[in-house]
PDB file of C-alpha atoms in Angstrom:
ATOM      1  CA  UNK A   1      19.435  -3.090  -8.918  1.00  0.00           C
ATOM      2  CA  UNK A   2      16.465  -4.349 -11.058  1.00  0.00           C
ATOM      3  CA  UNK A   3      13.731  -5.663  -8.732  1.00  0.00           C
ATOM      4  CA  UNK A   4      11.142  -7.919  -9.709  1.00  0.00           C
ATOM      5  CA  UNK A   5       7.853  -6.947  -8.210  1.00  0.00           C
ATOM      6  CA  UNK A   6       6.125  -9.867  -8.232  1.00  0.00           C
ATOM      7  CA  UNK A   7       8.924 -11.665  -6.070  1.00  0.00           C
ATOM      8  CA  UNK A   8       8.750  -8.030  -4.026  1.00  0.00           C
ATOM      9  CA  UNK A   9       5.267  -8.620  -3.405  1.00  0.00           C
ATOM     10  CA  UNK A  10       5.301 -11.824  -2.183  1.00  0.00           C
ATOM     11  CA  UNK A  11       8.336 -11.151   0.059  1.00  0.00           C
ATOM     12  CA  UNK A  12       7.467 -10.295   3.469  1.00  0.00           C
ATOM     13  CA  UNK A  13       8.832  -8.862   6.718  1.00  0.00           C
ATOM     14  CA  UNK A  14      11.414  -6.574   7.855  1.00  0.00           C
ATOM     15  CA  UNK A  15      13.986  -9.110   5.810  1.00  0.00           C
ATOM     16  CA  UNK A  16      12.955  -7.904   2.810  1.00  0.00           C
ATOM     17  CA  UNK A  17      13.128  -4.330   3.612  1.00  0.00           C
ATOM     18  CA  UNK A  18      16.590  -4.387   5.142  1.00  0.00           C
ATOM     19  CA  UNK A  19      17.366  -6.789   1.463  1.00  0.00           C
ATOM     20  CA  UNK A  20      15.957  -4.257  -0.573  1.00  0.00           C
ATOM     21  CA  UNK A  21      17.255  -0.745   0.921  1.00  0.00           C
ATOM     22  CA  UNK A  22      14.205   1.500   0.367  1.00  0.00           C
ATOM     23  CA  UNK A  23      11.817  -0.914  -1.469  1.00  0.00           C
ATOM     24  CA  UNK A  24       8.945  -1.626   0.738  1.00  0.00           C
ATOM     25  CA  UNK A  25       8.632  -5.055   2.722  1.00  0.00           C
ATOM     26  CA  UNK A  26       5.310  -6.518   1.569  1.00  0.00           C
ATOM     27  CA  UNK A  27       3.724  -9.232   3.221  1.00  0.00           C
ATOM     28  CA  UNK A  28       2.414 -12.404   1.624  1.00  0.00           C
ATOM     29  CA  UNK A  29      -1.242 -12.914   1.522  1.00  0.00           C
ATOM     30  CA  UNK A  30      -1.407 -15.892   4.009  1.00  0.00           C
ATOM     31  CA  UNK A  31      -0.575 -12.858   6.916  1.00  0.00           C
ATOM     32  CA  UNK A  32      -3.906 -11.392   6.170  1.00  0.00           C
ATOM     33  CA  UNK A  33      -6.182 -14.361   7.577  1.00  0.00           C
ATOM     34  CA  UNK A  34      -5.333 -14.434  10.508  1.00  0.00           C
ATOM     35  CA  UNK A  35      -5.209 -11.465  13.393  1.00  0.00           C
ATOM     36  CA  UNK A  36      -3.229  -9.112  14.138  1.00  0.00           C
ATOM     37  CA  UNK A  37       0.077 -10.759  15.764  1.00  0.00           C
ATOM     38  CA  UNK A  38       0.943  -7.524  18.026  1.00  0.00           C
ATOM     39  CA  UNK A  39      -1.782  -7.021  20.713  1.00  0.00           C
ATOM     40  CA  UNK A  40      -1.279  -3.867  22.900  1.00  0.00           C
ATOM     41  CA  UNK A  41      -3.134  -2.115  25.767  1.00  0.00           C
ATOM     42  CA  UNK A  42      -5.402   1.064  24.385  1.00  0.00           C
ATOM     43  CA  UNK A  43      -3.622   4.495  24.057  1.00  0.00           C
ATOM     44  CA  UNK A  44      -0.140   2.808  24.218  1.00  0.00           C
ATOM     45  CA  UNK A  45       1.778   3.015  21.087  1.00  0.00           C
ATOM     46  CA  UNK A  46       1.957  -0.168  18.750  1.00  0.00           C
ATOM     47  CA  UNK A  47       5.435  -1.610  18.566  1.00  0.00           C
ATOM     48  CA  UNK A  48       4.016  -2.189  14.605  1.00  0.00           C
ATOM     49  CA  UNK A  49       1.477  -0.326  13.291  1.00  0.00           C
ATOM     50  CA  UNK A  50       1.867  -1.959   9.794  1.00  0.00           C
ATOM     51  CA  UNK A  51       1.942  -5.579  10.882  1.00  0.00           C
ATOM     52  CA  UNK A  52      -0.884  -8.040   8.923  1.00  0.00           C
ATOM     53  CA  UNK A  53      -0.913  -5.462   5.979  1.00  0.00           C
ATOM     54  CA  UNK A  54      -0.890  -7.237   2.963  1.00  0.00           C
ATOM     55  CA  UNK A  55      -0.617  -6.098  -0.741  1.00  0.00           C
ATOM     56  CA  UNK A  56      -1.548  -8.859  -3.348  1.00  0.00           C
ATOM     57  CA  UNK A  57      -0.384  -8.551  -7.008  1.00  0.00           C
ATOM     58  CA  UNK A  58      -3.400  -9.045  -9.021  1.00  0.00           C
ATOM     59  CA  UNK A  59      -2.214  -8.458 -12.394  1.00  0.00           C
ATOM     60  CA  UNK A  60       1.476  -6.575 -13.879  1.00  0.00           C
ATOM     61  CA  UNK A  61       1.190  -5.315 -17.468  1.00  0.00           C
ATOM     62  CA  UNK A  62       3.286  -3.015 -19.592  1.00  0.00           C
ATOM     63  CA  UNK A  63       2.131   0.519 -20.499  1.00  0.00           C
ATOM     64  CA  UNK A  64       1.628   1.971 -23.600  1.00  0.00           C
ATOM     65  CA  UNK A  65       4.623   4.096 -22.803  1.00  0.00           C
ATOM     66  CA  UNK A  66       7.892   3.018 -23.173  1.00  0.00           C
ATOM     67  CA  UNK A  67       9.206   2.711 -19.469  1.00  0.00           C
ATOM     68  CA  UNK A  68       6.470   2.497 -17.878  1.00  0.00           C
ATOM     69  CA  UNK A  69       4.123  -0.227 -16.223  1.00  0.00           C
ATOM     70  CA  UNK A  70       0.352  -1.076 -14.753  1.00  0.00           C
ATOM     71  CA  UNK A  71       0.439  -2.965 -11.732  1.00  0.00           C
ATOM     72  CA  UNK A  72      -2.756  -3.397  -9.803  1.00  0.00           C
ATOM     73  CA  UNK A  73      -2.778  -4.958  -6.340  1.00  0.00           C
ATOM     74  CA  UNK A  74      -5.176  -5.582  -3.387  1.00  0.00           C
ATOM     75  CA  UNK A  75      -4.297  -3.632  -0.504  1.00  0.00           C
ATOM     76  CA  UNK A  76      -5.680  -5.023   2.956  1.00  0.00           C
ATOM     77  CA  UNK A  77      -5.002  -3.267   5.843  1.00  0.00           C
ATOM     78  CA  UNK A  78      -6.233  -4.985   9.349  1.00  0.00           C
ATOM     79  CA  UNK A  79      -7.974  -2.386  12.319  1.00  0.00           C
ATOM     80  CA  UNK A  80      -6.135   0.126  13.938  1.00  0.00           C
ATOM     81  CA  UNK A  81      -2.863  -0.740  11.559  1.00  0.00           C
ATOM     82  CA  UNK A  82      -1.570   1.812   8.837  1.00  0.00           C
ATOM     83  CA  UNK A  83       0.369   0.994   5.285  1.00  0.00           C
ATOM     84  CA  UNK A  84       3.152   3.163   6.840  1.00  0.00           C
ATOM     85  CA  UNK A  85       4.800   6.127   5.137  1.00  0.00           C
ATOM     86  CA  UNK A  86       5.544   5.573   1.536  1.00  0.00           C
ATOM     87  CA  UNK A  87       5.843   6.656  -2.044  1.00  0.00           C
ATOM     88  CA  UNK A  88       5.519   5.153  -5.922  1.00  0.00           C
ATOM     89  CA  UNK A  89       7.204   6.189  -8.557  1.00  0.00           C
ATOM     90  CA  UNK A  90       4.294   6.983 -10.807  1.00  0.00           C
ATOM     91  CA  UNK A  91       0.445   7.626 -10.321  1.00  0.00           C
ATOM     92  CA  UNK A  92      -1.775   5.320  -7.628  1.00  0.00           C
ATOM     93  CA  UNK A  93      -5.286   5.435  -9.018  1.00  0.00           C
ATOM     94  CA  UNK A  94      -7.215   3.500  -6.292  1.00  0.00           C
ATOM     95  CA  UNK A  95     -10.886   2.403  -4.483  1.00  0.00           C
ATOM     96  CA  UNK A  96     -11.949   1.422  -1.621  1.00  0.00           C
ATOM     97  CA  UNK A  97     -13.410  -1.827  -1.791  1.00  0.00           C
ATOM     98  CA  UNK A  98     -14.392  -1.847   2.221  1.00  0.00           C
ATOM     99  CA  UNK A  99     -13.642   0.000   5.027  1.00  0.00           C
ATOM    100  CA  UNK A 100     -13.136   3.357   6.166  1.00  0.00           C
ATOM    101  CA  UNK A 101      -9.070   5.010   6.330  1.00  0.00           C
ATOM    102  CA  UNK A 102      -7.373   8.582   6.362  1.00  0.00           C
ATOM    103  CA  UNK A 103      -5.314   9.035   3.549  1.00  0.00           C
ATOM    104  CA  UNK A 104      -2.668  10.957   5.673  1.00  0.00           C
ATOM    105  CA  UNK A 105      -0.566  13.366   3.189  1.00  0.00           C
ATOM    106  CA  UNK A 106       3.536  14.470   4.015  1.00  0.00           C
ATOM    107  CA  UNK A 107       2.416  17.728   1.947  1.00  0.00           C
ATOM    108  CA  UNK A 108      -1.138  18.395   2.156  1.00  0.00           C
ATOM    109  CA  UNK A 109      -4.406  17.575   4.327  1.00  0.00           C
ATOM    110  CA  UNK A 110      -5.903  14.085   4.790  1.00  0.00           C
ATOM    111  CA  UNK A 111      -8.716  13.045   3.572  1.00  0.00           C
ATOM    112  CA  UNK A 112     -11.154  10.370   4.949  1.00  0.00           C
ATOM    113  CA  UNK A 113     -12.140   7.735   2.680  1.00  0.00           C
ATOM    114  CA  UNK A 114     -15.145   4.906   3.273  1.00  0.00           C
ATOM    115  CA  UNK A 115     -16.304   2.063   1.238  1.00  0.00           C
ATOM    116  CA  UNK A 116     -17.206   3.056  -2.458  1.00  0.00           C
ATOM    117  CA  UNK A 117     -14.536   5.446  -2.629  1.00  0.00           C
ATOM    118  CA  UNK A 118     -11.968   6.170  -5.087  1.00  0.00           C
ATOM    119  CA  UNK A 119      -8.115   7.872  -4.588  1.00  0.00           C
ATOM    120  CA  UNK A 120      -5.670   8.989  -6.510  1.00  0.00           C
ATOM    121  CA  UNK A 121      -2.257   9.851  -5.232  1.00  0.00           C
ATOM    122  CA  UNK A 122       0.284  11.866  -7.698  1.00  0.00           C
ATOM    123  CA  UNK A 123       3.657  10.390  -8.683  1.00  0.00           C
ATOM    124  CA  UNK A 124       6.348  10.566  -5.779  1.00  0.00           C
ATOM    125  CA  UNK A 125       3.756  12.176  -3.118  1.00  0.00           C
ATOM    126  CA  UNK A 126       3.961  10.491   0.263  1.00  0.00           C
ATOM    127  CA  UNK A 127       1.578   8.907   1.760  1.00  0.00           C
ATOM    128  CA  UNK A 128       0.159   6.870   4.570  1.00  0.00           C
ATOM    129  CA  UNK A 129      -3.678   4.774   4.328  1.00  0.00           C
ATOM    130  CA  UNK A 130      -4.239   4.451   8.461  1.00  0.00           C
ATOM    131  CA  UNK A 131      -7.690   1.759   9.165  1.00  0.00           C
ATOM    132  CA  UNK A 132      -9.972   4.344  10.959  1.00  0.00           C
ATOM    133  CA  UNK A 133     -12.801   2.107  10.680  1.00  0.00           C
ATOM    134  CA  UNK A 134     -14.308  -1.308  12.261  1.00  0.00           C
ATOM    135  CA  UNK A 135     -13.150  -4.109   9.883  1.00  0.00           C
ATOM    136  CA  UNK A 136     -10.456  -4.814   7.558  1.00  0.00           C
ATOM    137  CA  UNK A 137      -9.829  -2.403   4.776  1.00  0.00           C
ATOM    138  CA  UNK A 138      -9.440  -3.317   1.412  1.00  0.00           C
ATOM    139  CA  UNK A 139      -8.184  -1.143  -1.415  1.00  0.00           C
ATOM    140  CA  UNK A 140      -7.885  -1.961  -5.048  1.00  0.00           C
ATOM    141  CA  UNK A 141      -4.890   0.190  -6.018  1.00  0.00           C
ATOM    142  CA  UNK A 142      -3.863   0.668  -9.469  1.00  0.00           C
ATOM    143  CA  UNK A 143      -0.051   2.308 -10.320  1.00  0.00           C
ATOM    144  CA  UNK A 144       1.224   3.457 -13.528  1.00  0.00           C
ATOM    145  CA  UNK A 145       4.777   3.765 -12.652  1.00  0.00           C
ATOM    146  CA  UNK A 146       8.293   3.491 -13.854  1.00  0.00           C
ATOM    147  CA  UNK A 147       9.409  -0.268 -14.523  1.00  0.00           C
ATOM    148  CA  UNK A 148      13.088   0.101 -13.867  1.00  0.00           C
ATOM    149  CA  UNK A 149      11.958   2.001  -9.723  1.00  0.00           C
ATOM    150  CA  UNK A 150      10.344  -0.542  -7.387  1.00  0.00           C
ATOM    151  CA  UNK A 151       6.957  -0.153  -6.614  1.00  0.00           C
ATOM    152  CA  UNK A 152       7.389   1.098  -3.313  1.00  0.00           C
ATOM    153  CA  UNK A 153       9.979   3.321  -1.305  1.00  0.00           C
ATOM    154  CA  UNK A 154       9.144   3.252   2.527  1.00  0.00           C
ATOM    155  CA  UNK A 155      10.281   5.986   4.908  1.00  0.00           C
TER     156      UNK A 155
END
């Protein structure tokens, strides 16, 4: 099934995820304003770590490369909250624009990223961006990935 990503991004909630098999739910941008919806006592678990997190398509062009796209979003990911395992299929050449997060890795070591830093994540690794830090996080994430895939696989 062909999947457009620019209705995928704007789609939001665990609706979209159970619509779209494996694509990722993303949340519209209007969730980011305001706080987090799921308060919970410290040290208990969250009942959803990735609610408020927000990815907003900035701009979807195609590659050079027959196949292939650019899509570059704005990744915002509210304190103490986490973009939740995922993958892309293609590269995720990224920077962050605020904030501090651990990059955590399924096959390797994290890696602890503040304000001013850039990322890049190879094609099909998973990954996980967790908000270690004291405000909002926001991450300027550029993919180079395969047009007919969808941008995101969750797991």
């Amino acid at each position: 099934m062909m999947i457009n990503r620019r209705s995928l991004l704007r789609t939001g909630g665990v609706a979209a995820a159970g619509a779209l098999g494996t694509a990722a739910a993303l949340s519209s941008p209007a969730k980011a304003a305001g706080p987090a919806p799921h308060a919970h006592a410290p040290g208990s678990a969250d009942p959803d770590p990735t609610a408020g997190v927000t990815r907003t398509l900035l701009q979807e062009q195609p590659s050079p490369a027959e196949g292939w796209e650019a899509v570059q979003t704005l990744v915002r990911i509210p304190r103490r909250k986490e973009s939740g395992r995922h993958s892309h299929p293609g590269v995720e050449v990224g920077y962050i624009v605020q904030g501090d997060v651990v990059m955590e890795f399924d096959d390797g070591p994290s890696l602890r990223l503040r304000t001013g830093d850039p990322f890049f994540i190879p094609d099909g690794v998973i990954h996980n961006a967790r908000n270690v830090g004291k405000v909002t996080t926001m991450m300027l994430s550029t993919y180079v990935v395969d047009e007919t895939k969808p941008l995101v696989t969750t797991y």
